[in-house]
Short mmCIF file of C-alpha atoms in Angstrom, two decimals:
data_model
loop_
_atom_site.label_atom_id
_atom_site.label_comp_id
_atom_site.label_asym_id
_atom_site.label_seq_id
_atom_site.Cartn_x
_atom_site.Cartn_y
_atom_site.Cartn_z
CA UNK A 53 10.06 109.70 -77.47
CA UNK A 54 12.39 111.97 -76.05
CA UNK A 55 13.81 114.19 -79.09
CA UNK A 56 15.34 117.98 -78.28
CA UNK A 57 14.43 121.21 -80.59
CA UNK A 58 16.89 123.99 -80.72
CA UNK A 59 17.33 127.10 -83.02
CA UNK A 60 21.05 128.34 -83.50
CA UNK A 61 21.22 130.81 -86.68
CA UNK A 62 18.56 130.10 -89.10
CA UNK A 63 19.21 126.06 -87.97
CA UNK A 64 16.50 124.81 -86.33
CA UNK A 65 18.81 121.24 -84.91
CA UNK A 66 16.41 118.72 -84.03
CA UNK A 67 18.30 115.87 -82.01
CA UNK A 68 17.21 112.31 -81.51
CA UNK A 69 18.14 111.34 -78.27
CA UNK A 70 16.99 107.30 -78.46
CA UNK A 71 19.02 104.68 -79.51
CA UNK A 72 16.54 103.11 -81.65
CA UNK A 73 14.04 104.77 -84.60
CA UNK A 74 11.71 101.28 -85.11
CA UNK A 75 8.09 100.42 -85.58
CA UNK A 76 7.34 100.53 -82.19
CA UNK A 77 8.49 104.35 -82.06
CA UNK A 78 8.21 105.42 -85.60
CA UNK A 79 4.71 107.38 -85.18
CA UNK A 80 5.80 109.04 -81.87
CA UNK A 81 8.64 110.13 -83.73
CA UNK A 82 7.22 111.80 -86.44
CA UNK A 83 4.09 113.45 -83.70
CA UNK A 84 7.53 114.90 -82.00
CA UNK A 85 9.27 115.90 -85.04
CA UNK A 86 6.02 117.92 -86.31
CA UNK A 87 5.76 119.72 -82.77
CA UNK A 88 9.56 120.98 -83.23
CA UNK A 89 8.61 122.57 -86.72
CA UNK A 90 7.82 126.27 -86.14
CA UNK A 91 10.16 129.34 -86.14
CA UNK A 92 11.50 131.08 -88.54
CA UNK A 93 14.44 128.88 -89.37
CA UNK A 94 15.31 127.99 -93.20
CA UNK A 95 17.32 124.94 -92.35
CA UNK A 96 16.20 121.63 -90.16
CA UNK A 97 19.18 119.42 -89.30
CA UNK A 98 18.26 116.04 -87.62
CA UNK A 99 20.84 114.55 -85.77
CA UNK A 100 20.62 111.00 -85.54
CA UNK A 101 24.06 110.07 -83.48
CA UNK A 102 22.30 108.14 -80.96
CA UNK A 103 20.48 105.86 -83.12
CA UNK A 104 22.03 102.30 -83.25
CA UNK A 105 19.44 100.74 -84.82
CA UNK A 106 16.55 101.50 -87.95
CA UNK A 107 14.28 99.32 -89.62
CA UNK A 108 12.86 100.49 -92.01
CA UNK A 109 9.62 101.46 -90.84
CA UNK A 110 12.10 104.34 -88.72
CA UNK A 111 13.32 105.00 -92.36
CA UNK A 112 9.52 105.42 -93.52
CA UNK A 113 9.48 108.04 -90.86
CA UNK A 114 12.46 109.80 -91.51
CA UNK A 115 11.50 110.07 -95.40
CA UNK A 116 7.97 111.52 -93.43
CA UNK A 117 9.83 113.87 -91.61
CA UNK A 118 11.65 115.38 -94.35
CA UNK A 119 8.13 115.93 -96.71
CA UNK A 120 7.30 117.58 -93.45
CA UNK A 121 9.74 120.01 -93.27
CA UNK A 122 10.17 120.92 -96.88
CA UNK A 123 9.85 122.33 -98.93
CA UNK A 124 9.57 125.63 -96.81
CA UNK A 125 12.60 124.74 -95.21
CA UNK A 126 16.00 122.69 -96.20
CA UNK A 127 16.76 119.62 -94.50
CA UNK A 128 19.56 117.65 -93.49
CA UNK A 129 20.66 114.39 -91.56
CA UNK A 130 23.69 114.09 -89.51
CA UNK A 131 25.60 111.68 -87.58
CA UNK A 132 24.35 107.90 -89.22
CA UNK A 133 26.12 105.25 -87.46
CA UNK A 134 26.88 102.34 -89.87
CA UNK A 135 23.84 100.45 -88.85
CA UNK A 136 21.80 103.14 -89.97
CA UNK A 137 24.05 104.45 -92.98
CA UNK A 138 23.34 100.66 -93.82
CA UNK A 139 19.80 100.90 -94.30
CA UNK A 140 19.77 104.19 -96.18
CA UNK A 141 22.25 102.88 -98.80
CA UNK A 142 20.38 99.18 -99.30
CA UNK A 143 17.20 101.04 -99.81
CA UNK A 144 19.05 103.89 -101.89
CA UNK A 145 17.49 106.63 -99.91
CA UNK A 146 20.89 107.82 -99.08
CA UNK A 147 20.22 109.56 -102.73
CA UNK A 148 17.68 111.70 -101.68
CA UNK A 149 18.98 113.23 -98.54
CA UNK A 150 21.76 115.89 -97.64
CA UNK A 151 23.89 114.11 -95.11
CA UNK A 152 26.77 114.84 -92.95
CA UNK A 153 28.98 113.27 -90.83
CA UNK A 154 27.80 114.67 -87.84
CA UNK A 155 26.23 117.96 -86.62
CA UNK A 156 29.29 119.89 -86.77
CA UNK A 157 30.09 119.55 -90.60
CA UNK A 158 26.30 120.25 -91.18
CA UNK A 159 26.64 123.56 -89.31
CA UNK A 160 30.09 124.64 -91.14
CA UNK A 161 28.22 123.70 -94.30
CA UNK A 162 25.14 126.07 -93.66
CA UNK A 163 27.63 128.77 -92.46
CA UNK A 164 29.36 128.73 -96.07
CA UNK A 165 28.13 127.97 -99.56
CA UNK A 166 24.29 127.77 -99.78
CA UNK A 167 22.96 125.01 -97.68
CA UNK A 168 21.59 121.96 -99.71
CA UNK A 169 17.87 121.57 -100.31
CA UNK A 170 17.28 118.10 -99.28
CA UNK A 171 16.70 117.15 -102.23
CA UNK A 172 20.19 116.39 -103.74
CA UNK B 255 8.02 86.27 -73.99
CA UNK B 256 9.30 82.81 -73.52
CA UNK B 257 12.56 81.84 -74.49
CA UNK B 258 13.68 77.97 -73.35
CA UNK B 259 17.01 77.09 -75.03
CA UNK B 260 17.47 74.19 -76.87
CA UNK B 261 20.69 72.74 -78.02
CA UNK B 262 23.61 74.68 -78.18
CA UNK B 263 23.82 77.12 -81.30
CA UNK B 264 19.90 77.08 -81.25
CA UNK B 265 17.40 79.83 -79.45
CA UNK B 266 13.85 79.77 -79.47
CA UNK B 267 11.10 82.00 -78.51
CA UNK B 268 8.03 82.91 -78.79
CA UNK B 269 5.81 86.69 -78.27
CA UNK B 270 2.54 88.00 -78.43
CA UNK B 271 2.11 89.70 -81.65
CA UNK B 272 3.59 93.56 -80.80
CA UNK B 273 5.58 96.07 -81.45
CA UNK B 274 6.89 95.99 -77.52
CA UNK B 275 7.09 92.55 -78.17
CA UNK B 276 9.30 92.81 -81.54
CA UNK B 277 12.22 94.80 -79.70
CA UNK B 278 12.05 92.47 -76.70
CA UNK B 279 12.98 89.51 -78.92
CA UNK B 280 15.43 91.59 -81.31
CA UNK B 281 17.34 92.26 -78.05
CA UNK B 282 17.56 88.45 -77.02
CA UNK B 283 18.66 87.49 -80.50
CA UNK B 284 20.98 89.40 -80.85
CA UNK B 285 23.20 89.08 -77.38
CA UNK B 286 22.43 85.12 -78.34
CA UNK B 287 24.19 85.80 -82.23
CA UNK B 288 27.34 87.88 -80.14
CA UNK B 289 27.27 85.75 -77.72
CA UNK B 290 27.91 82.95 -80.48
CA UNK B 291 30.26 85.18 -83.02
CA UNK B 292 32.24 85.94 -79.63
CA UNK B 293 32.48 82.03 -79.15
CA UNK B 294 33.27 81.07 -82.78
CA UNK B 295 36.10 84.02 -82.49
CA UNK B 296 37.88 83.06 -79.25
CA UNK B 297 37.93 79.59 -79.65
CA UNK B 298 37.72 77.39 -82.77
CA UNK B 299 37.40 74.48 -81.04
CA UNK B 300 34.39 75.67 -79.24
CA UNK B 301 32.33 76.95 -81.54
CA UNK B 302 28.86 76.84 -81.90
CA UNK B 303 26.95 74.33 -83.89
CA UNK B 304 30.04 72.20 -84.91
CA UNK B 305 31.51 74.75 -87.69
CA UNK B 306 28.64 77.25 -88.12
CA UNK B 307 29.42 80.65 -90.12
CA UNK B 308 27.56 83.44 -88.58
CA UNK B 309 26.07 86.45 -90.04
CA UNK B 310 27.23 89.94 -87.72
CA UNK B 311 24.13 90.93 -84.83
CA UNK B 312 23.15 94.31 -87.16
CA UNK B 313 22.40 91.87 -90.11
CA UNK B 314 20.59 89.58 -87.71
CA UNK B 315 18.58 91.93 -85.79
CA UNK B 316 17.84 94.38 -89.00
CA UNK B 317 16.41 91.24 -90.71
CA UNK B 318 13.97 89.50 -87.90
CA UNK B 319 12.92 93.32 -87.37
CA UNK B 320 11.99 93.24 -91.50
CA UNK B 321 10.17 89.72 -90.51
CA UNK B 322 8.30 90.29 -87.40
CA UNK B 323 7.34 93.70 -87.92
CA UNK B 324 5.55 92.58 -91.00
CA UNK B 325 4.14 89.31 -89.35
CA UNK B 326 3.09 92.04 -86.57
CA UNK B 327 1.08 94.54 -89.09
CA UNK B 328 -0.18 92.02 -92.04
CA UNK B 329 -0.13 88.58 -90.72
CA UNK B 330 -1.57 89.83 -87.45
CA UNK B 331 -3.16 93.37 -88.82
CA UNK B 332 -1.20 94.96 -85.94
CA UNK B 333 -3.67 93.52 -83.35
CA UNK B 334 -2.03 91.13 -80.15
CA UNK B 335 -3.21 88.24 -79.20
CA UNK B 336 -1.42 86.02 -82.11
CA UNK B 337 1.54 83.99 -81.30
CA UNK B 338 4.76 84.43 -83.28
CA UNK B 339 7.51 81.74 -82.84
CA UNK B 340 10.80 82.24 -83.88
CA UNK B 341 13.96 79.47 -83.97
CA UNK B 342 17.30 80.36 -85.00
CA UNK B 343 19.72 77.28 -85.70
CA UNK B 344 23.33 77.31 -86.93
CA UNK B 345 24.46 75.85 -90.15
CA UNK B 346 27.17 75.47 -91.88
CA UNK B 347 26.38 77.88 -94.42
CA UNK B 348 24.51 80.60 -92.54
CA UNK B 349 22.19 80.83 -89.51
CA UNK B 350 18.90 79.43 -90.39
CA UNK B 351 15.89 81.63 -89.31
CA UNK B 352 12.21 80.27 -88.66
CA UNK B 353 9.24 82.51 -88.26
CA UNK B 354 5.95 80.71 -87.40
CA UNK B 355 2.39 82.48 -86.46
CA UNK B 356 -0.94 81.87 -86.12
CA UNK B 357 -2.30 85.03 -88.66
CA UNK B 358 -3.62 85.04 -91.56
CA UNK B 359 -1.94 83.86 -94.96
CA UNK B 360 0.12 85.65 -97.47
CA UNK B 361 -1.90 87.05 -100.28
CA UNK B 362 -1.08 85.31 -102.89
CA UNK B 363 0.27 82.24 -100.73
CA UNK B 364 3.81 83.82 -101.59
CA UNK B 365 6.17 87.03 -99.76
CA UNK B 366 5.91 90.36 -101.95
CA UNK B 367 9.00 90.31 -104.22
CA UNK B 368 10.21 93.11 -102.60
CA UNK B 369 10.33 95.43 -105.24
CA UNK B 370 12.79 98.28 -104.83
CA UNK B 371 11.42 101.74 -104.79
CA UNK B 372 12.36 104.75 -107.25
CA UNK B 373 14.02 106.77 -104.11
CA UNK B 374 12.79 110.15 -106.10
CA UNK B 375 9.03 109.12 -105.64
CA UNK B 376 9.79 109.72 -101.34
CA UNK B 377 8.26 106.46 -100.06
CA UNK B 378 7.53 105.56 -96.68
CA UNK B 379 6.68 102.34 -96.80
CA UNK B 380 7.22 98.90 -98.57
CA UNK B 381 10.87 98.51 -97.75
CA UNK B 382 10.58 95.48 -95.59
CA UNK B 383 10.99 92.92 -98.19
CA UNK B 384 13.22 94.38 -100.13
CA UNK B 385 15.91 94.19 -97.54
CA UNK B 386 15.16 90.27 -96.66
CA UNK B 387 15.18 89.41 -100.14
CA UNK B 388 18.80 91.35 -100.06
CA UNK B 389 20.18 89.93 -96.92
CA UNK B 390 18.98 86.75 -97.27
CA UNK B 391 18.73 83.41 -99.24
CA UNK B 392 16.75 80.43 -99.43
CA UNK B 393 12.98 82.22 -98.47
CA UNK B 394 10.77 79.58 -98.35
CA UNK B 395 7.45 80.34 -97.45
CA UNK B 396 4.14 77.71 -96.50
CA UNK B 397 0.68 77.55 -95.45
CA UNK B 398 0.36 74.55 -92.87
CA UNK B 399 -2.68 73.60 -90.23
CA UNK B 400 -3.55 77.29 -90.02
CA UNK B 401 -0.22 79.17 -89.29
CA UNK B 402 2.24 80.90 -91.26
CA UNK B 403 5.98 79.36 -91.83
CA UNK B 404 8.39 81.56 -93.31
CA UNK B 405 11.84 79.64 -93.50
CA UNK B 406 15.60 81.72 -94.35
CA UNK B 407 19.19 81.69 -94.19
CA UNK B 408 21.33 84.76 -93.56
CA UNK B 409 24.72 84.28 -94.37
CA UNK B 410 27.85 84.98 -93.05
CA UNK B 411 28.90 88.32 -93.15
#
């Protein structure tokens, strides 16, 4: 599972660099997501831009990702392609994440106003 | 996996019951359903299955993921060694998806109805049928000489 930590201002940007979050990656995703959490950073954004397909047991681990990481921290998705944008809005999950379009926005956003709190 | 063609418009295959397995077949299904849309597209004359509307690959793929993965971890309680067949045909009104293994039987001799979660509680789980049951119609589902048949149509997109 090949997934890249960085810090950059109180971010801490985790990036998904496989094309697909499934049932046959879903727990090495989350064992890699939990060894990115530590610094002092208030904010995780995970960038899923190169994921072109979810099921929904890669949405179970997403949703197990963000209990992870809050509530000490905020957290944010960015970059859904519509296959995965798809599955968040038929399940209605979209609702309880702060998503962006892609990294980017999410930085600009946690540069300005306060930075959302994952849970709106 | 195995995958011998039969008629045009039709694929079958069959895997051992795992997660490896799962993607292996996703991936063969769907460059078989673009394959087909890119037929039907190009040339109406030629395509598949004498008139078939297909659903689009994401649909496809998204909903035999739903179906094996939960053949994989309850039919088969995530062990391999089962066989899991599946057959896709064309039809007029959809493509026509058949799921057969050699597990052990829905509780309750029926699928879960898929209920769909409060988003607030956080689950992570117990999506699967929820999406078939929105991205498909006609689930039929039977018990017969040991193995599991699960019978759908996915409609055009």
């Amino acid at each position: 599972m090949q997934l890249d930590c960085e810090t950059i201002g109180a971010d801490l940007v985790v990036r998904m660099r496989e094309a697909r979050l499934d049932a046959a990656g879903a727990i090495a995703f989350k064992e890699a997501f939990r060894a990115c959490l530590q610094g002092p950073a208030t904010r995780v954004i995970l960038d899923l831009s190169s994921v072109t397909f979810m099921d929904s047991s890669g949405l179970g681990a997403v949703v197990a990702v963000l209990k992870a990481a809050t509530p000490a921290r905020a957290f944010a998705l960015a970059g859904l392609t519509p296959a995965v944008a798809r599955v968040f809005k038929l399940t209605r999950m979209d609702s309880v994440f702060s998503i962006y379009p892609d990294l980017a926005a999410a930085m600009a956003e946690g540069r300005g106003a306060a930075s959302g709190d994952g849970g709106g | 996996m195995t995958g011998p063609r039969g008629r045009p418009g039709a694929l079958r295959l069959r895997i051992d019951s795992r997660a490896e397995a799962v993607r292996g077949a996703l991936a063969a299904t769907r460059a078989h359903v673009a394959a087909a849309v890119d037929n039907g597209a190009s040339d109406a004359d030629c395509r598949p299955g004498n008139g078939a509307a297909l659903p689009d690959p994401d649909t496809v793929e998204l909903l035999l993921a739903e179906l094996l993965n939960n053949v994989v971890r309850h039919a088969c309680r995530g062990r391999p060694g089962h066989s899991i067949e599946i057959a896709l045909r064309e039809r007029p009104d959809g493509l026509l998806v058949l799921i057969r293994d050699d597990g052990v039987p829905m509780p309750g001799g029926a699928p879960p109805p898929g209920r769909v979660h409060d988003p607030d509680d956080l689950p992570e789980g117990g999506f699967g049928w929820g999406l078939i049951r929105m991205l498909a119609r006609d689930i039929r589902y039977a018990r017969r000489r040991g193995r599991n048949r699960i019978a759908l149509v996915i409609p055009p997109g």
